[in-house]
JSON list of C-alpha atoms in Angstrom, two decimals:
[
{"chain": "D", "resi": 725, "resn": "MET", "atom": "CA", "xyz": [-0.31, -10.81, -53.29]},
{"chain": "D", "resi": 726, "resn": "GLY", "atom": "CA", "xyz": [-0.56, -9.44, -49.51]},
{"chain": "D", "resi": 727, "resn": "ASN", "atom": "CA", "xyz": [2.15, -6.41, -47.83]},
{"chain": "D", "resi": 728, "resn": "GLY", "atom": "CA", "xyz": [-0.57, -3.80, -49.02]},
{"chain": "D", "resi": 729, "resn": "THR", "atom": "CA", "xyz": [-0.65, -1.95, -52.35]},
{"chain": "D", "resi": 730, "resn": "GLU", "atom": "CA", "xyz": [2.39, -1.74, -54.54]},
{"chain": "D", "resi": 731, "resn": "LEU", "atom": "CA", "xyz": [2.74, 1.93, -53.96]},
{"chain": "D", "resi": 732, "resn": "GLY", "atom": "CA", "xyz": [3.21, 1.27, -49.95]},
{"chain": "D", "resi": 733, "resn": "ARG", "atom": "CA", "xyz": [5.08, -1.59, -50.77]},
{"chain": "D", "resi": 734, "resn": "VAL", "atom": "CA", "xyz": [7.63, 1.10, -52.77]},
{"chain": "D", "resi": 735, "resn": "ARG", "atom": "CA", "xyz": [7.60, 3.96, -50.18]},
{"chain": "D", "resi": 736, "resn": "GLY", "atom": "CA", "xyz": [8.16, 1.39, -47.34]},
{"chain": "D", "resi": 737, "resn": "LEU", "atom": "CA", "xyz": [4.82, 1.67, -45.28]},
{"chain": "D", "resi": 738, "resn": "GLY", "atom": "CA", "xyz": [3.44, -1.39, -43.87]},
{"chain": "D", "resi": 739, "resn": "SER", "atom": "CA", "xyz": [3.27, -2.96, -40.78]},
{"chain": "D", "resi": 740, "resn": "ALA", "atom": "CA", "xyz": [6.24, -2.08, -38.34]},
{"chain": "D", "resi": 741, "resn": "LYS", "atom": "CA", "xyz": [5.41, -5.76, -36.71]},
{"chain": "D", "resi": 742, "resn": "GLU", "atom": "CA", "xyz": [5.31, -3.39, -33.37]},
{"chain": "D", "resi": 743, "resn": "GLY", "atom": "CA", "xyz": [1.82, -2.84, -33.20]},
{"chain": "D", "resi": 744, "resn": "ALA", "atom": "CA", "xyz": [1.09, -6.64, -30.78]},
{"chain": "D", "resi": 745, "resn": "HIS", "atom": "CA", "xyz": [3.43, -5.70, -28.13]},
{"chain": "D", "resi": 746, "resn": "HIS", "atom": "CA", "xyz": [2.37, -2.40, -27.70]},
{"chain": "D", "resi": 747, "resn": "TRP", "atom": "CA", "xyz": [-1.00, -3.57, -27.76]},
{"chain": "D", "resi": 748, "resn": "TRP", "atom": "CA", "xyz": [-0.21, -6.28, -25.57]},
{"chain": "D", "resi": 749, "resn": "ALA", "atom": "CA", "xyz": [1.95, -4.05, -22.84]},
{"chain": "D", "resi": 750, "resn": "GLN", "atom": "CA", "xyz": [-0.98, -1.84, -22.75]},
{"chain": "D", "resi": 751, "resn": "ARG", "atom": "CA", "xyz": [-3.49, -4.23, -22.11]},
{"chain": "D", "resi": 752, "resn": "VAL", "atom": "CA", "xyz": [-1.14, -5.86, -19.06]},
{"chain": "D", "resi": 753, "resn": "THR", "atom": "CA", "xyz": [-0.09, -2.50, -17.48]},
{"chain": "D", "resi": 754, "resn": "ALA", "atom": "CA", "xyz": [-3.87, -1.68, -17.53]},
{"chain": "D", "resi": 755, "resn": "GLY", "atom": "CA", "xyz": [-4.41, -4.49, -15.71]},
{"chain": "D", "resi": 756, "resn": "SER", "atom": "CA", "xyz": [-1.66, -4.38, -13.35]},
{"chain": "D", "resi": 757, "resn": "ASN", "atom": "CA", "xyz": [-2.54, -0.58, -12.70]},
{"chain": "D", "resi": 758, "resn": "LEU", "atom": "CA", "xyz": [-6.18, -1.46, -11.72]},
{"chain": "D", "resi": 759, "resn": "PHE", "atom": "CA", "xyz": [-4.96, -4.42, -9.42]},
{"chain": "D", "resi": 760, "resn": "LEU", "atom": "CA", "xyz": [-2.21, -2.38, -7.66]},
{"chain": "D", "resi": 761, "resn": "THR", "atom": "CA", "xyz": [-4.07, 1.09, -7.70]},
{"chain": "D", "resi": 762, "resn": "LEU", "atom": "CA", "xyz": [-7.22, -1.52, -5.57]},
{"chain": "D", "resi": 763, "resn": "TRP", "atom": "CA", "xyz": [-4.20, -2.75, -2.91]},
{"chain": "D", "resi": 764, "resn": "PHE", "atom": "CA", "xyz": [-3.33, 0.82, -2.70]},
{"chain": "D", "resi": 765, "resn": "PHE", "atom": "CA", "xyz": [-6.68, 2.33, -1.49]},
{"chain": "D", "resi": 766, "resn": "VAL", "atom": "CA", "xyz": [-7.53, -0.65, 0.17]},
{"chain": "D", "resi": 767, "resn": "ALA", "atom": "CA", "xyz": [-4.08, -0.13, 2.22]},
{"chain": "D", "resi": 768, "resn": "LEU", "atom": "CA", "xyz": [-4.85, 3.00, 2.72]},
{"chain": "D", "resi": 769, "resn": "VAL", "atom": "CA", "xyz": [-8.34, 2.63, 4.09]},
{"chain": "D", "resi": 770, "resn": "ARG", "atom": "CA", "xyz": [-7.00, 0.38, 6.36]},
{"chain": "D", "resi": 771, "resn": "LEU", "atom": "CA", "xyz": [-4.60, 2.79, 8.29]},
{"chain": "D", "resi": 772, "resn": "PRO", "atom": "CA", "xyz": [-5.60, 3.83, 11.71]},
{"chain": "D", "resi": 773, "resn": "VAL", "atom": "CA", "xyz": [-4.90, 7.22, 11.38]},
{"chain": "D", "resi": 774, "resn": "TYR", "atom": "CA", "xyz": [-3.47, 9.27, 8.33]},
{"chain": "D", "resi": 775, "resn": "ASP", "atom": "CA", "xyz": [-0.82, 11.42, 10.30]},
{"chain": "D", "resi": 776, "resn": "TYR", "atom": "CA", "xyz": [3.04, 11.45, 9.64]},
{"chain": "D", "resi": 777, "resn": "ASP", "atom": "CA", "xyz": [4.10, 8.98, 11.43]},
{"chain": "D", "resi": 778, "resn": "SER", "atom": "CA", "xyz": [1.46, 6.05, 10.74]},
{"chain": "D", "resi": 779, "resn": "VAL", "atom": "CA", "xyz": [2.07, 6.76, 7.22]},
{"chain": "D", "resi": 780, "resn": "HIS", "atom": "CA", "xyz": [5.68, 7.03, 7.33]},
{"chain": "D", "resi": 781, "resn": "THR", "atom": "CA", "xyz": [6.06, 3.21, 9.00]},
{"chain": "D", "resi": 782, "resn": "TRP", "atom": "CA", "xyz": [3.32, 1.55, 6.83]},
{"chain": "D", "resi": 783, "resn": "LEU", "atom": "CA", "xyz": [5.65, 2.86, 3.81]},
{"chain": "D", "resi": 784, "resn": "GLY", "atom": "CA", "xyz": [8.80, 1.52, 5.77]},
{"chain": "D", "resi": 785, "resn": "SER", "atom": "CA", "xyz": [7.07, -2.10, 5.20]},
{"chain": "D", "resi": 786, "resn": "PRO", "atom": "CA", "xyz": [8.20, -4.28, 2.38]},
{"chain": "D", "resi": 787, "resn": "TRP", "atom": "CA", "xyz": [4.35, -5.67, 1.93]},
{"chain": "D", "resi": 788, "resn": "ALA", "atom": "CA", "xyz": [3.80, -1.70, 0.98]},
{"chain": "D", "resi": 789, "resn": "ALA", "atom": "CA", "xyz": [6.33, -0.50, 0.13]},
{"chain": "D", "resi": 790, "resn": "ILE", "atom": "CA", "xyz": [7.37, -3.08, -3.26]},
{"chain": "D", "resi": 791, "resn": "PRO", "atom": "CA", "xyz": [3.82, -2.63, -4.86]},
{"chain": "D", "resi": 792, "resn": "LEU", "atom": "CA", "xyz": [3.68, 0.62, -4.45]},
{"chain": "D", "resi": 793, "resn": "VAL", "atom": "CA", "xyz": [6.95, 0.58, -6.50]},
{"chain": "D", "resi": 794, "resn": "LEU", "atom": "CA", "xyz": [5.26, -1.54, -8.63]},
{"chain": "D", "resi": 795, "resn": "LEU", "atom": "CA", "xyz": [2.22, 0.47, -8.81]},
{"chain": "D", "resi": 796, "resn": "ILE", "atom": "CA", "xyz": [4.56, 3.58, -10.00]},
{"chain": "D", "resi": 797, "resn": "LEU", "atom": "CA", "xyz": [6.68, 1.73, -12.31]},
{"chain": "D", "resi": 798, "resn": "SER", "atom": "CA", "xyz": [3.50, 0.57, -14.22]},
{"chain": "D", "resi": 799, "resn": "VAL", "atom": "CA", "xyz": [1.84, 3.37, -13.88]},
{"chain": "D", "resi": 800, "resn": "PHE", "atom": "CA", "xyz": [4.70, 5.44, -15.58]},
{"chain": "D", "resi": 801, "resn": "TYR", "atom": "CA", "xyz": [4.97, 2.53, -18.35]},
{"chain": "D", "resi": 802, "resn": "HIS", "atom": "CA", "xyz": [1.26, 2.74, -19.42]},
{"chain": "D", "resi": 803, "resn": "PHE", "atom": "CA", "xyz": [1.66, 6.26, -19.27]},
{"chain": "D", "resi": 804, "resn": "ARG", "atom": "CA", "xyz": [4.34, 6.86, -21.71]},
{"chain": "D", "resi": 805, "resn": "LEU", "atom": "CA", "xyz": [2.40, 3.52, -23.88]},
{"chain": "D", "resi": 806, "resn": "GLY", "atom": "CA", "xyz": [-0.36, 5.77, -24.71]},
{"chain": "D", "resi": 807, "resn": "LEU", "atom": "CA", "xyz": [1.02, 8.89, -25.01]},
{"chain": "D", "resi": 808, "resn": "GLN", "atom": "CA", "xyz": [3.35, 7.96, -27.48]},
{"chain": "D", "resi": 809, "resn": "VAL", "atom": "CA", "xyz": [0.29, 6.12, -29.54]},
{"chain": "D", "resi": 810, "resn": "LEU", "atom": "CA", "xyz": [-1.53, 10.03, -29.17]},
{"chain": "D", "resi": 811, "resn": "ILE", "atom": "CA", "xyz": [2.30, 11.38, -30.71]},
{"chain": "D", "resi": 812, "resn": "GLU", "atom": "CA", "xyz": [2.47, 8.86, -33.46]},
{"chain": "D", "resi": 813, "resn": "ASP", "atom": "CA", "xyz": [-0.58, 9.37, -34.50]},
{"chain": "D", "resi": 814, "resn": "TYR", "atom": "CA", "xyz": [-1.20, 13.11, -34.80]},
{"chain": "D", "resi": 815, "resn": "GLN", "atom": "CA", "xyz": [2.48, 14.35, -35.33]},
{"chain": "D", "resi": 816, "resn": "HIS", "atom": "CA", "xyz": [4.66, 14.20, -38.28]},
{"chain": "D", "resi": 817, "resn": "GLY", "atom": "CA", "xyz": [8.23, 15.25, -38.89]},
{"chain": "D", "resi": 818, "resn": "ALA", "atom": "CA", "xyz": [10.77, 17.15, -36.44]},
{"chain": "D", "resi": 819, "resn": "SER", "atom": "CA", "xyz": [7.89, 18.21, -33.69]},
{"chain": "D", "resi": 820, "resn": "ARG", "atom": "CA", "xyz": [7.34, 13.81, -33.56]},
{"chain": "D", "resi": 821, "resn": "VAL", "atom": "CA", "xyz": [10.94, 13.22, -32.61]},
{"chain": "D", "resi": 822, "resn": "ALA", "atom": "CA", "xyz": [11.16, 16.20, -30.40]},
{"chain": "D", "resi": 823, "resn": "LEU", "atom": "CA", "xyz": [7.83, 15.45, -28.57]},
{"chain": "D", "resi": 824, "resn": "MET", "atom": "CA", "xyz": [9.08, 11.75, -28.19]},
{"chain": "D", "resi": 825, "resn": "LEU", "atom": "CA", "xyz": [12.23, 12.93, -26.91]},
{"chain": "D", "resi": 826, "resn": "LEU", "atom": "CA", "xyz": [10.11, 15.59, -24.18]},
{"chain": "D", "resi": 827, "resn": "LEU", "atom": "CA", "xyz": [7.95, 12.83, -23.49]},
{"chain": "D", "resi": 828, "resn": "ASN", "atom": "CA", "xyz": [10.93, 9.96, -22.66]},
{"chain": "D", "resi": 829, "resn": "PHE", "atom": "CA", "xyz": [12.68, 12.10, -20.59]},
{"chain": "D", "resi": 830, "resn": "PHE", "atom": "CA", "xyz": [9.40, 13.65, -18.83]},
{"chain": "D", "resi": 831, "resn": "THR", "atom": "CA", "xyz": [8.26, 9.81, -17.96]},
{"chain": "D", "resi": 832, "resn": "PHE", "atom": "CA", "xyz": [11.88, 8.06, -16.65]},
{"chain": "D", "resi": 833, "resn": "GLY", "atom": "CA", "xyz": [12.24, 12.03, -14.75]},
{"chain": "D", "resi": 834, "resn": "SER", "atom": "CA", "xyz": [9.13, 12.08, -12.91]},
{"chain": "D", "resi": 835, "resn": "GLY", "atom": "CA", "xyz": [9.01, 8.23, -12.17]},
{"chain": "D", "resi": 836, "resn": "ALA", "atom": "CA", "xyz": [12.85, 8.14, -10.81]},
{"chain": "D", "resi": 837, "resn": "VAL", "atom": "CA", "xyz": [11.61, 11.14, -8.45]},
{"chain": "D", "resi": 838, "resn": "ALA", "atom": "CA", "xyz": [8.40, 9.04, -7.65]},
{"chain": "D", "resi": 839, "resn": "LEU", "atom": "CA", "xyz": [10.78, 5.67, -7.16]},
{"chain": "D", "resi": 840, "resn": "PHE", "atom": "CA", "xyz": [13.56, 7.66, -5.39]},
{"chain": "D", "resi": 841, "resn": "ALA", "atom": "CA", "xyz": [10.86, 9.09, -2.63]},
{"chain": "D", "resi": 842, "resn": "ILE", "atom": "CA", "xyz": [9.17, 6.01, -1.72]},
{"chain": "D", "resi": 843, "resn": "LEU", "atom": "CA", "xyz": [12.61, 4.05, -1.98]},
{"chain": "D", "resi": 844, "resn": "LYS", "atom": "CA", "xyz": [14.17, 7.01, 0.25]},
{"chain": "D", "resi": 845, "resn": "VAL", "atom": "CA", "xyz": [11.03, 6.58, 3.13]},
{"chain": "D", "resi": 846, "resn": "ALA", "atom": "CA", "xyz": [11.21, 2.92, 2.53]},
{"chain": "D", "resi": 847, "resn": "PHE", "atom": "CA", "xyz": [14.87, 2.68, 4.15]},
{"chain": "D", "resi": 848, "resn": "THR", "atom": "CA", "xyz": [14.55, 5.13, 6.33]},
{"chain": "D", "resi": 849, "resn": "ALA", "atom": "CA", "xyz": [11.82, 4.43, 8.22]},
{"chain": "D", "resi": 850, "resn": "THR", "atom": "CA", "xyz": [12.18, 4.04, 11.95]},
{"chain": "D", "resi": 851, "resn": "THR", "atom": "CA", "xyz": [9.29, 2.21, 14.16]},
{"chain": "D", "resi": 852, "resn": "GLY", "atom": "CA", "xyz": [8.22, 4.08, 16.72]},
{"chain": "D", "resi": 853, "resn": "VAL", "atom": "CA", "xyz": [11.00, 6.87, 17.06]},
{"chain": "D", "resi": 854, "resn": "PRO", "atom": "CA", "xyz": [8.94, 10.09, 16.41]},
{"chain": "D", "resi": 855, "resn": "HIS", "atom": "CA", "xyz": [10.43, 12.71, 13.56]},
{"chain": "D", "resi": 856, "resn": "VAL", "atom": "CA", "xyz": [12.23, 15.68, 14.56]}
]
């Protein structure tokens, strides 16, 4: 017994054994998003002023750049997991494959741009020198 109905077994329908991993990944990224977003807002509120130089100097610190990179990675991975479920549930056939490819390209591309921007500022930040 078990493994669903006989018709389901013949068609190969049943558990793909990926649901628990996906579920846990969504929960872990949701928790990290909460923690890192709270850190981000607290860090921004603690800045003395919000001009370009102070934010640029703040982001030059590893204590700001590393958690911000982690936040970007976590948010984009969580975004991809959530939209993957939506696409898998409501799209079928060729449109499903096309949307999954588009989702992957968009997520990795947008995440790469965000990471590049953070790392560029973090690695080129100089303290006390005004920008030109």
